[in-house]
Coordinates of C-alpha atoms and ligand atoms in Angstrom, one line a residue:
M233 CA -10.2 31.8 -90.3
T234 CA -8.4 34.9 -92.4
D235 CA -11.0 38.0 -91.7
F236 CA -11.0 39.2 -95.5
K237 CA -13.3 42.2 -94.9
Q238 CA -10.6 43.2 -92.1
Q239 CA -7.9 42.7 -95.1
V240 CA -9.4 45.1 -97.3
A241 CA -10.1 47.5 -94.2
E242 CA -6.6 47.8 -93.3
A243 CA -5.3 48.1 -96.7
L244 CA -8.1 51.1 -97.2
K245 CA -6.7 52.4 -93.8
E246 CA -3.6 53.3 -95.5
K247 CA -4.8 54.9 -98.5
T248 CA -7.7 57.1 -96.9
E249 CA -7.8 60.2 -94.9
G250 CA -10.0 60.7 -91.8
L251 CA -11.5 57.6 -91.2
E252 CA -11.1 55.4 -88.3
L253 CA -10.6 51.7 -89.0
N254 CA -14.0 50.7 -87.6
E255 CA -15.6 53.4 -89.8
I256 CA -14.1 51.5 -92.8
T257 CA -15.1 48.5 -91.7
G258 CA -18.9 49.4 -91.2
M259 CA -18.6 51.1 -95.0
I260 CA -17.3 48.0 -96.7
E261 CA -20.0 46.4 -98.6
I262 CA -20.9 43.4 -100.4
P263 CA -21.6 43.9 -103.9
P264 CA -24.7 42.8 -105.3
N265 CA -23.1 40.6 -108.0
S266 CA -19.5 38.9 -108.3
E267 CA -18.7 41.2 -111.4
M268 CA -18.2 43.9 -108.9
G269 CA -16.0 41.7 -106.5
D270 CA -16.1 40.3 -102.9
F271 CA -16.1 43.8 -101.6
A272 CA -16.7 47.4 -102.5
F273 CA -15.8 50.6 -100.5
P274 CA -17.7 53.6 -101.6
C275 CA -15.9 56.7 -101.7
F276 CA -18.7 59.5 -101.3
K277 CA -17.9 60.4 -97.4
L278 CA -14.1 60.9 -98.3
A279 CA -15.2 63.4 -100.9
K280 CA -15.1 66.3 -98.3
T281 CA -12.0 65.4 -96.3
M282 CA -10.0 64.7 -99.0
R283 CA -11.5 67.3 -101.3
K284 CA -11.5 65.3 -104.3
A285 CA -14.4 63.8 -106.7
P286 CA -15.5 60.1 -105.4
N287 CA -14.7 58.8 -108.6
L288 CA -11.0 60.3 -108.5
I289 CA -10.6 59.0 -104.9
A290 CA -11.8 55.5 -106.2
E291 CA -9.1 55.7 -108.9
G292 CA -6.5 56.4 -107.1
I293 CA -6.7 54.3 -104.3
A294 CA -7.5 51.1 -106.7
G295 CA -4.4 52.1 -108.7
E296 CA -2.5 52.0 -105.5
L297 CA -4.0 48.7 -103.9
S298 CA -3.8 46.9 -107.2
E299 CA -0.1 46.1 -106.8
A300 CA -0.7 44.6 -103.4
E301 CA -0.3 40.7 -103.5
T302 CA -3.3 40.1 -101.2
F303 CA -5.9 40.9 -103.5
E304 CA -6.3 39.3 -106.9
K305 CA -7.1 42.7 -108.3
V306 CA -8.8 46.0 -107.3
E307 CA -10.8 47.9 -109.7
N308 CA -12.9 50.9 -109.5
K309 CA -16.1 52.0 -110.5
G310 CA -18.9 54.8 -110.4
G311 CA -17.0 56.2 -107.0
Y312 CA -16.4 52.5 -105.9
V313 CA -13.0 50.7 -105.1
N314 CA -14.0 47.0 -105.8
F315 CA -11.9 44.2 -104.3
F316 CA -11.4 40.9 -105.8
L317 CA -10.2 38.6 -103.2
N318 CA -7.8 35.6 -103.9
K319 CA -10.0 33.3 -104.6
K320 CA -7.9 30.2 -103.8
A321 CA -7.2 31.9 -100.1
V322 CA -10.7 32.4 -100.0
V323 CA -12.1 28.8 -100.6
Q324 CA -9.1 27.1 -98.3
S325 CA -10.0 29.5 -95.6
T326 CA -13.4 28.8 -95.3
L327 CA -13.3 25.0 -96.0
E328 CA -10.4 24.3 -93.3
E329 CA -12.8 26.5 -90.9
V330 CA -16.1 24.4 -91.5
M331 CA -14.2 21.2 -91.2
D332 CA -12.2 22.5 -88.0
K333 CA -15.7 23.5 -86.4
G334 CA -17.9 20.9 -88.0
A335 CA -21.4 21.1 -86.1
K336 CA -20.2 24.0 -84.4
Y337 CA -19.7 26.2 -87.8
G338 CA -21.4 29.4 -87.7
G339 CA -21.6 29.7 -84.0
S340 CA -19.4 31.4 -81.5
S341 CA -19.2 32.2 -78.1
V342 CA -19.7 36.1 -77.7
G343 CA -22.5 35.3 -75.4
A344 CA -20.4 33.1 -73.0
G345 CA -21.0 34.1 -69.2
K346 CA -24.5 35.9 -70.5
K347 CA -28.1 34.5 -69.8
V348 CA -31.0 35.1 -72.0
I349 CA -34.5 33.7 -71.2
V350 CA -36.4 33.3 -74.3
E351 CA -40.3 33.0 -73.4
Y352 CA -42.3 31.4 -76.4
S353 CA -45.7 29.2 -77.3
S354 CA -47.3 29.9 -73.8
P355 CA -50.8 28.7 -75.4
N356 CA -53.4 29.1 -73.1
I357 CA -55.1 26.2 -71.0
A358 CA -58.3 24.4 -72.0
K359 CA -58.1 26.4 -75.6
P360 CA -56.7 24.6 -78.7
F361 CA -52.9 24.8 -79.8
H362 CA -54.0 26.5 -83.0
I363 CA -52.3 27.5 -86.3
G364 CA -51.8 31.1 -84.4
H365 CA -49.5 29.6 -81.7
I366 CA -47.2 27.9 -84.1
R367 CA -45.5 31.4 -84.7
S368 CA -44.5 32.2 -81.5
T369 CA -43.3 28.4 -80.6
V370 CA -41.5 27.9 -84.0
I371 CA -40.1 31.6 -83.8
G372 CA -39.4 31.5 -80.3
N373 CA -37.7 28.0 -80.6
A374 CA -35.4 29.3 -83.6
I375 CA -34.5 32.5 -81.4
Y376 CA -33.5 29.9 -78.4
K377 CA -31.2 27.9 -80.7
I378 CA -30.0 30.8 -82.3
Y379 CA -28.4 32.6 -78.9
D380 CA -27.5 28.8 -77.5
F381 CA -25.6 28.6 -80.9
L382 CA -23.8 31.7 -79.8
G383 CA -22.8 30.6 -76.7
Y384 CA -25.5 32.3 -74.1
E385 CA -26.8 30.7 -71.3
T386 CA -30.6 30.0 -72.3
I387 CA -33.6 29.4 -70.4
R388 CA -36.7 28.4 -72.0
I389 CA -40.3 29.3 -70.5
N390 CA -43.2 28.5 -71.5
H391 CA -45.8 31.2 -69.9
L392 CA -48.6 29.1 -70.2
G393 CA -52.2 30.8 -69.9
D394 CA -53.6 28.9 -67.2
Y395 CA -55.1 31.8 -65.3
G396 CA -57.4 34.4 -65.4
T397 CA -60.9 35.3 -65.8
Q398 CA -61.5 32.9 -68.6
F399 CA -61.5 29.9 -66.0
G400 CA -64.3 31.0 -64.3
K401 CA -66.3 31.2 -67.6
M402 CA -65.1 27.5 -68.4
I403 CA -66.1 26.0 -65.4
V404 CA -69.2 27.5 -65.0
A405 CA -69.6 26.4 -68.5
Y406 CA -68.6 22.8 -67.6
R407 CA -71.0 22.4 -64.8
K408 CA -74.0 24.2 -66.9
W409 CA -73.4 22.0 -69.9
G410 CA -70.7 19.7 -69.7
N411 CA -69.9 16.0 -68.9
K412 CA -66.9 14.5 -67.6
E413 CA -66.5 11.2 -70.4
E414 CA -66.6 13.9 -73.1
V415 CA -64.1 16.0 -71.4
E416 CA -61.9 12.8 -71.1
N417 CA -62.4 11.6 -74.5
E418 CA -61.5 14.7 -76.5
P419 CA -60.6 17.4 -73.5
I420 CA -59.4 20.3 -75.9
K421 CA -62.3 19.9 -78.3
T422 CA -64.6 19.8 -75.5
L423 CA -63.5 22.5 -73.6
L424 CA -63.2 24.7 -76.4
G425 CA -66.8 23.9 -77.5
L426 CA -68.0 24.7 -73.7
Y427 CA -66.2 28.3 -74.1
V428 CA -68.1 28.9 -77.2
K429 CA -71.4 28.2 -75.9
F430 CA -70.5 30.0 -72.7
H431 CA -70.2 33.0 -75.1
E432 CA -73.1 32.4 -77.2
E433 CA -75.3 32.3 -74.0
A434 CA -73.9 35.2 -72.3
E435 CA -75.1 37.6 -74.9
A436 CA -78.9 36.7 -74.0
H437 CA -77.8 36.3 -70.6
P438 CA -74.8 38.4 -69.2
E439 CA -75.6 37.7 -65.9
L440 CA -73.3 34.6 -66.5
E441 CA -70.5 36.8 -66.8
D442 CA -71.1 38.0 -63.0
E443 CA -71.3 34.2 -62.5
A444 CA -67.8 33.4 -63.9
R445 CA -66.4 36.3 -62.1
E446 CA -67.3 34.7 -58.9
V447 CA -66.0 31.5 -59.7
F448 CA -62.9 32.6 -60.7
K449 CA -62.5 34.6 -57.3
K450 CA -63.3 31.3 -55.3
L451 CA -60.2 29.8 -57.7
E452 CA -58.1 32.7 -56.6
D453 CA -58.9 32.0 -52.9
G454 CA -58.2 28.5 -53.3
E455 CA -61.7 26.9 -53.1
A456 CA -61.3 23.0 -53.3
E457 CA -63.9 22.3 -55.9
E458 CA -62.8 24.9 -58.1
V459 CA -59.1 24.3 -57.9
E460 CA -59.7 20.6 -58.6
L461 CA -61.3 21.4 -61.7
W462 CA -59.1 23.8 -62.8
K463 CA -55.9 21.6 -62.1
W464 CA -58.0 18.8 -64.3
F465 CA -58.5 21.1 -67.2
R466 CA -54.7 22.1 -67.0
E467 CA -53.7 18.4 -66.7
E468 CA -55.6 17.3 -69.8
S469 CA -54.7 20.3 -72.1
L470 CA -50.8 19.8 -70.9
K471 CA -51.3 16.5 -72.6
E472 CA -52.4 17.6 -75.7
F473 CA -49.9 20.3 -75.8
S474 CA -47.1 17.6 -75.3
R475 CA -48.2 15.7 -78.1
V476 CA -47.5 18.8 -80.5
Y477 CA -44.4 19.8 -78.9
D478 CA -43.0 16.2 -79.2
M479 CA -43.8 16.4 -83.1
L480 CA -41.4 19.7 -83.2
G481 CA -38.9 18.3 -80.9
I482 CA -39.6 21.4 -78.7
T483 CA -38.7 21.4 -75.0
F484 CA -38.6 23.8 -72.1
D485 CA -36.8 24.4 -69.2
S486 CA -39.6 26.1 -67.0
Y487 CA -43.6 25.6 -67.6
A488 CA -44.2 28.2 -65.0
G489 CA -47.4 30.0 -66.3
E490 CA -49.5 32.4 -64.8
S491 CA -51.1 30.7 -62.3
F492 CA -47.5 30.2 -60.7
Y493 CA -47.4 33.9 -59.8
S494 CA -51.0 34.1 -58.3
D495 CA -49.4 33.9 -54.7
K496 CA -46.7 36.7 -55.6
M497 CA -49.1 39.3 -56.9
D498 CA -49.7 41.2 -53.2
R499 CA -45.8 42.1 -52.8
I500 CA -45.8 43.4 -56.7
T501 CA -48.9 45.4 -55.9
D502 CA -47.2 47.2 -52.7
M503 CA -44.3 47.7 -54.6
M504 CA -46.4 49.8 -57.0
A505 CA -48.1 51.2 -54.2
E506 CA -44.8 52.4 -52.4
K507 CA -43.6 54.1 -55.8
G508 CA -47.1 55.9 -55.5
L509 CA -47.9 54.3 -58.9
L510 CA -51.5 53.0 -58.0
Q511 CA -54.5 55.1 -58.4
K512 CA -58.2 54.1 -57.7
S513 CA -60.7 54.2 -60.2
D514 CA -64.4 52.9 -59.6
G515 CA -63.0 51.0 -56.8
A516 CA -60.1 49.3 -59.2
E517 CA -56.5 50.0 -59.0
I518 CA -55.0 51.5 -62.3
V519 CA -51.9 52.9 -63.4
D520 CA -52.1 55.8 -64.8
L521 CA -50.1 56.0 -68.2
S522 CA -51.2 59.1 -69.9
E523 CA -47.8 60.9 -69.5
Y524 CA -46.5 58.1 -71.8
G525 CA -49.4 58.2 -74.5
M526 CA -50.9 54.9 -73.4
S527 CA -54.1 53.7 -71.9
P528 CA -54.4 53.4 -68.6
A529 CA -53.3 49.4 -66.9
L530 CA -56.0 48.1 -64.9
I531 CA -53.9 46.3 -62.3
R532 CA -56.5 45.1 -59.7
K533 CA -60.3 44.6 -60.2
K534 CA -62.8 45.9 -57.9
D535 CA -63.4 42.4 -56.8
G536 CA -59.3 42.2 -55.6
S537 CA -58.9 39.6 -58.5
T538 CA -55.6 40.5 -60.2
L539 CA -55.1 40.4 -64.3
Y540 CA -52.7 39.4 -67.2
I541 CA -50.3 42.3 -66.7
T542 CA -50.2 42.0 -63.3
R543 CA -49.0 38.7 -63.4
D544 CA -46.5 39.8 -66.3
I545 CA -45.1 42.1 -63.7
A546 CA -44.6 39.8 -61.3
A547 CA -43.1 37.5 -63.6
A548 CA -40.2 39.6 -64.7
V549 CA -39.7 40.6 -61.5
Y550 CA -39.5 37.0 -60.3
R551 CA -37.3 36.1 -63.2
K552 CA -34.9 38.8 -62.5
E553 CA -34.5 37.7 -58.9
H554 CA -34.5 33.9 -59.9
Y555 CA -32.2 34.0 -63.0
N556 CA -31.0 37.3 -63.1
F557 CA -30.9 37.4 -66.7
D558 CA -28.9 39.5 -69.1
K559 CA -31.9 39.8 -71.8
N560 CA -35.6 38.6 -71.2
I561 CA -36.9 37.9 -74.5
Y562 CA -40.6 37.8 -75.2
V563 CA -41.8 36.1 -78.4
V564 CA -45.7 37.0 -78.5
A565 CA -47.9 38.3 -81.1
A566 CA -47.7 42.2 -82.4
Q567 CA -51.5 42.3 -81.1
Q568 CA -50.0 42.5 -77.3
N569 CA -47.7 45.6 -78.5
L570 CA -50.0 47.9 -76.2
H571 CA -49.6 45.4 -73.3
F572 CA -45.9 44.7 -73.8
Q573 CA -45.5 48.8 -74.0
Q574 CA -47.5 49.1 -71.0
W575 CA -45.8 47.0 -68.5
F576 CA -42.2 47.6 -69.9
K577 CA -42.8 51.1 -68.5
I578 CA -44.5 50.1 -65.5
I579 CA -41.6 48.1 -64.7
E580 CA -39.6 51.3 -65.3
L581 CA -41.4 53.4 -63.0
M582 CA -41.3 50.7 -60.4
G583 CA -37.5 51.7 -60.6
F584 CA -36.2 48.4 -62.2
D585 CA -32.8 49.6 -64.0
W586 CA -33.3 45.9 -65.8
A587 CA -36.5 47.3 -67.5
D588 CA -34.3 47.7 -70.9
Q589 CA -33.3 43.8 -70.8
C590 CA -36.5 42.8 -71.5
V591 CA -37.8 42.6 -75.2
H592 CA -40.7 41.8 -76.9
I593 CA -40.1 40.2 -80.0
N594 CA -43.9 40.5 -82.0
F595 CA -44.6 39.2 -84.9
G596 CA -47.7 39.6 -87.6
L597 CA -51.3 37.4 -87.6
V598 CA -52.0 34.2 -89.1
S599 CA -55.2 34.3 -90.4
L600 CA -56.9 31.5 -92.5
D601 CA -57.6 31.7 -96.4
D602 CA -61.5 31.8 -96.1
G603 CA -61.5 34.4 -93.3
T604 CA -60.0 35.0 -90.0
M605 CA -59.5 33.0 -86.9
S606 CA -61.4 33.2 -83.4
T607 CA -61.2 31.1 -80.6
R608 CA -64.8 32.5 -79.4
K609 CA -66.5 31.6 -82.4
G610 CA -64.6 28.2 -82.5
K611 CA -63.1 28.7 -85.8
V612 CA -59.6 27.4 -85.5
V613 CA -57.4 25.0 -87.3
F614 CA -55.7 22.8 -84.8
L615 CA -51.9 22.7 -85.3
E616 CA -51.8 18.9 -84.8
D617 CA -54.1 18.1 -87.2
V618 CA -52.0 20.8 -89.8
L619 CA -49.1 18.7 -88.4
N620 CA -50.4 15.3 -89.0
R621 CA -51.7 16.3 -92.6
A622 CA -48.5 17.6 -93.7
V623 CA -46.7 14.4 -92.8
E624 CA -49.2 12.4 -94.8
K625 CA -49.2 14.1 -97.7
T626 CA -45.4 14.1 -97.5
A627 CA -45.4 10.2 -97.4
E628 CA -47.2 10.3 -100.7
I629 CA -45.2 12.7 -102.1
I630 CA -42.3 10.3 -101.4
K631 CA -44.0 7.4 -102.5
E632 CA -44.6 8.8 -105.8
K633 CA -41.1 10.1 -106.3
N634 CA -40.3 6.5 -105.4
S635 CA -36.6 7.6 -104.7
G636 CA -35.9 4.1 -102.8
C637 CA -36.5 5.8 -99.4
E638 CA -36.1 3.2 -97.0
D639 CA -37.8 4.6 -93.7
I640 CA -41.0 6.5 -95.2
D641 CA -42.7 7.3 -92.3
K642 CA -40.0 8.5 -90.4
V643 CA -38.7 10.8 -93.1
A644 CA -42.3 11.9 -94.0
K645 CA -42.4 13.1 -90.3
Q646 CA -39.4 14.9 -90.8
V647 CA -39.8 16.8 -93.8
G648 CA -44.1 17.5 -93.2
I649 CA -43.0 19.0 -90.0
G650 CA -40.1 20.8 -91.7
A651 CA -42.3 22.3 -94.4
V652 CA -44.7 23.5 -91.7
V653 CA -41.9 24.9 -89.5
F654 CA -39.5 26.3 -92.4
Q655 CA -42.8 28.3 -93.9
E656 CA -43.0 29.9 -90.8
L657 CA -39.5 31.0 -90.6
S658 CA -38.7 31.8 -93.9
N659 CA -40.9 35.0 -93.8
N660 CA -40.3 38.3 -92.0
R661 CA -41.7 37.9 -88.8
I662 CA -43.4 41.1 -88.4
K663 CA -45.5 40.0 -91.9
D664 CA -48.9 39.1 -91.5
Y665 CA -49.7 36.0 -93.5
T666 CA -52.7 34.0 -94.9
F667 CA -52.1 29.9 -94.0
S668 CA -52.9 28.0 -96.9
W669 CA -52.2 24.0 -97.5
D670 CA -51.2 24.7 -100.8
K671 CA -48.3 26.8 -100.0
V672 CA -47.6 24.9 -96.9
L673 CA -47.1 21.8 -98.9
N674 CA -45.7 23.2 -102.0
F675 CA -42.5 21.3 -101.9
E676 CA -40.7 23.1 -104.8
G677 CA -39.2 26.5 -104.8
E678 CA -38.0 28.5 -101.6
T679 CA -39.3 25.7 -99.0
G680 CA -37.9 23.7 -96.2
P681 CA -38.1 20.3 -98.0
Y682 CA -35.9 22.2 -100.7
V683 CA -33.3 22.6 -98.4
Q684 CA -33.7 19.1 -96.8
Y685 CA -33.6 17.6 -100.2
T686 CA -30.3 19.7 -101.0
H687 CA -28.8 18.1 -97.8
A688 CA -29.8 14.6 -98.4
R689 CA -28.4 15.2 -102.2
A690 CA -25.1 16.3 -100.9
C691 CA -25.1 13.3 -98.0
S692 CA -25.5 10.9 -101.1
V693 CA -22.9 12.2 -103.3
L694 CA -20.8 11.6 -100.8
R695 CA -22.2 8.3 -99.7
N696 CA -21.3 6.9 -103.2
A697 CA -18.2 8.6 -103.3
K698 CA -16.9 6.6 -100.6
V699 CA -13.7 8.4 -100.0
N700 CA -12.2 9.8 -96.6
I701 CA -12.9 13.8 -96.8
D702 CA -9.5 15.8 -95.4
T703 CA -8.3 19.5 -96.3
N704 CA -5.3 18.1 -97.7
V705 CA -6.4 19.3 -101.2
D706 CA -5.5 21.4 -104.4
Y707 CA -8.1 24.2 -103.6
S708 CA -7.4 25.5 -107.2
Y709 CA -9.9 22.9 -108.4
I710 CA -12.5 24.7 -106.7
T711 CA -12.5 28.2 -107.7
G712 CA -14.6 28.1 -110.5
E713 CA -17.8 30.7 -111.1
S714 CA -20.2 28.6 -109.2
A715 CA -17.7 26.6 -106.5
Y716 CA -16.7 30.2 -105.6
E717 CA -20.1 31.7 -105.2
L718 CA -21.2 28.8 -102.8
T719 CA -18.1 29.0 -100.9
K720 CA -19.0 32.9 -100.4
L721 CA -22.0 31.7 -99.0
I722 CA -20.7 29.5 -96.8
L723 CA -18.2 32.0 -95.8
R724 CA -20.9 34.1 -94.8
F725 CA -22.8 31.8 -92.5
P726 CA -21.6 32.9 -89.2
Q727 CA -22.3 36.1 -89.9
V728 CA -25.6 35.4 -91.1
V729 CA -26.2 34.0 -87.6
Q730 CA -25.1 36.8 -85.6
D731 CA -27.4 38.9 -87.5
S732 CA -30.5 36.7 -87.3
A733 CA -29.7 37.1 -83.3
D734 CA -29.4 41.0 -83.7
K735 CA -32.6 41.2 -85.3
Y736 CA -34.2 38.2 -83.4
E737 CA -35.0 37.2 -87.1
P738 CA -34.6 33.6 -87.9
S739 CA -35.9 34.4 -91.6
V740 CA -32.4 35.8 -92.1
A741 CA -30.8 32.5 -91.5
A742 CA -33.6 30.7 -93.5
R743 CA -33.2 32.6 -96.5
H744 CA -29.7 32.4 -96.8
I745 CA -29.4 28.7 -96.5
I746 CA -31.9 28.6 -99.3
D747 CA -29.2 30.6 -101.0
V748 CA -26.8 27.9 -99.8
A749 CA -29.0 25.5 -101.3
Q750 CA -29.4 27.1 -104.7
A751 CA -25.6 28.0 -104.9
F752 CA -25.2 24.1 -104.2
N753 CA -27.4 22.6 -106.9
K754 CA -25.7 25.3 -109.2
F755 CA -22.5 24.0 -108.5
Y756 CA -23.9 20.2 -108.7
H757 CA -25.5 21.2 -111.9
D758 CA -22.4 22.8 -113.6
E759 CA -19.8 21.1 -112.4
H760 CA -19.0 17.4 -112.4
I761 CA -17.9 16.1 -108.9
I762 CA -17.1 12.5 -109.8
V763 CA -14.3 12.5 -112.0
E764 CA -11.1 10.4 -112.9
N765 CA -8.5 13.0 -111.8
E766 CA -8.6 12.0 -108.0
E767 CA -7.2 15.3 -106.7
E768 CA -9.7 17.2 -108.8
Q769 CA -12.5 15.1 -107.0
K770 CA -11.1 15.2 -103.6
A771 CA -11.2 19.0 -103.5
K772 CA -14.9 19.0 -105.0
L773 CA -15.9 16.8 -102.5
L774 CA -14.6 18.4 -99.4
L775 CA -16.7 21.7 -101.0
V776 CA -19.8 19.5 -101.1
D777 CA -19.1 18.4 -97.6
A778 CA -18.7 21.8 -96.4
A779 CA -21.9 22.7 -97.9
R780 CA -23.5 19.9 -96.4
Q781 CA -22.4 20.8 -92.7
T782 CA -23.7 24.4 -93.5
L783 CA -27.0 23.2 -94.7
L784 CA -26.9 21.0 -91.7
N785 CA -26.6 23.4 -88.9
G786 CA -28.6 26.0 -90.5
L787 CA -31.5 23.8 -90.6
S788 CA -31.1 22.5 -87.0
L789 CA -30.5 26.0 -85.9
L790 CA -34.3 26.3 -87.2
G791 CA -35.7 23.4 -85.3
M792 CA -35.5 21.1 -88.2
E793 CA -34.2 17.9 -89.0
A794 CA -32.0 16.8 -91.7
P795 CA -32.8 13.4 -93.4
E796 CA -29.8 12.0 -95.1
R797 CA -31.7 10.0 -97.6
M798 CA -35.1 11.3 -98.8
Ligands
LIG857 N1 -51.1 33.0 -72.8 C1 -51.0 34.0 -74.0 C2 -51.9 34.2 -75.3 O1 -52.1 32.8 -75.8 C3 -49.5 34.6 -74.5 C4 -48.8 34.8 -73.2 C5 -47.5 35.7 -73.8 N2 -46.7 35.8 -72.7 C6 -46.8 36.8 -72.0 N3 -46.0 36.7 -70.9 N4 -47.6 37.7 -71.7 O2 -52.5 35.4 -76.2

């Protein structure tokens, strides 16, 4: 595909002094609207070296380049040189590329030979998979897909919270107030109830906490009865989690959770001791991080049991040894920022030069429109309920529309779940947000269903036209304003995918496919696609097909399905 930006940069290189080609490329901007051309080059930085006012420099460059055949025209405005590309060349190059790459359009092979671990979801056993977990699950899945699309070898890990003192609490609560049948009927809800009860009771009877600690110690020591209960909680929980993952179409390469590292802890603490990092404090062992402006990290408790952070350190070392990653990504809420800063520092202090290959990709909080969520108080929206409700609502909407959709159940699933997924991904991940049914199920505006609907519309245009699409067309039929705007957004898609990866920000891709969908709908509205002139129709259908392909690739990158009829 022609690199138009590079063309512009090379032309500029000839006409400027003191700037390297890559500097020029970095300075080239995409103007806010098409009246200012396809690319703009600011001349302010040149004023010094060229000893001239920016607007005069711009005028000079534009004057000389306006003769060049490569560009339709070159203008200057307020210290900028504005480049207007040859529209036909842009459209042809873009559409040929999309047709050539198909489902791979937007991807690349920059990641070939590099290994990336993406750890995400990581819910806690015996606790609900609630709406708060959806962020890690959905954002992590999109990040995995984006890296995969860029040619990286990816490993998806679900670092299950299947270990820790809370299992002491759960076991104590179950023995005191639980019964087997209830757990079997409704495992997570029952276990959650027990957990809540434990915290209520422990306020009046703090000795319960000691009891829980002892039970957890027994679990760590491998006592049969405790281990058996724990295993059972884990199995029942996994069944519930799997239901949600199935609905979302998400799979993992590894479910090595916290418990997986329970026998790998001594080696880690020995390593830390060897480096002189461990200090005694009230019988416990800590790493003092005051020098780095952080509170101390508790590595081993008085009773010898290890902690969440110890298991994270052990997990990172294991992953480096086992996978030899180039990058190890953790998609975990911003509430755990300090935790990750602490242990990344510890890894560095242990002398591991790969510490900087570990990245914490954080995200903001989800709250309910009627207050915050807290597992301890039992106030929680179950993700499975959210998904089911979204599917039901979608089915109702499709029925109302009466669009002739044949497989309502299937489409309602694809669209309802897509709605929830897309709303997660279209926001900048670090922003806190409030979960509201109205927003999730609003099918108008900048939502997943809107993008899916646009994709289905493109499919339907192509289906009804019943012609074979190829790139042997007269491109001058698709250089009109809305066709050209749509093409430019399609052209930018590969760069958008790369940007999403660099920033670990699926919202960049999500926002872009909204733009593509809007531009497609504008084109559809402005132009007659099915026309008598066969040549014209063929060219327009090619653009429709390229838009369809871009929307499809974008949706699947985000982990969404794209029904052909809605
Ligand atoms: N299980 C934890 C939670 O639900 C998240 C685990 C994050 N991953 C990690 N490696 N610490 O809060």
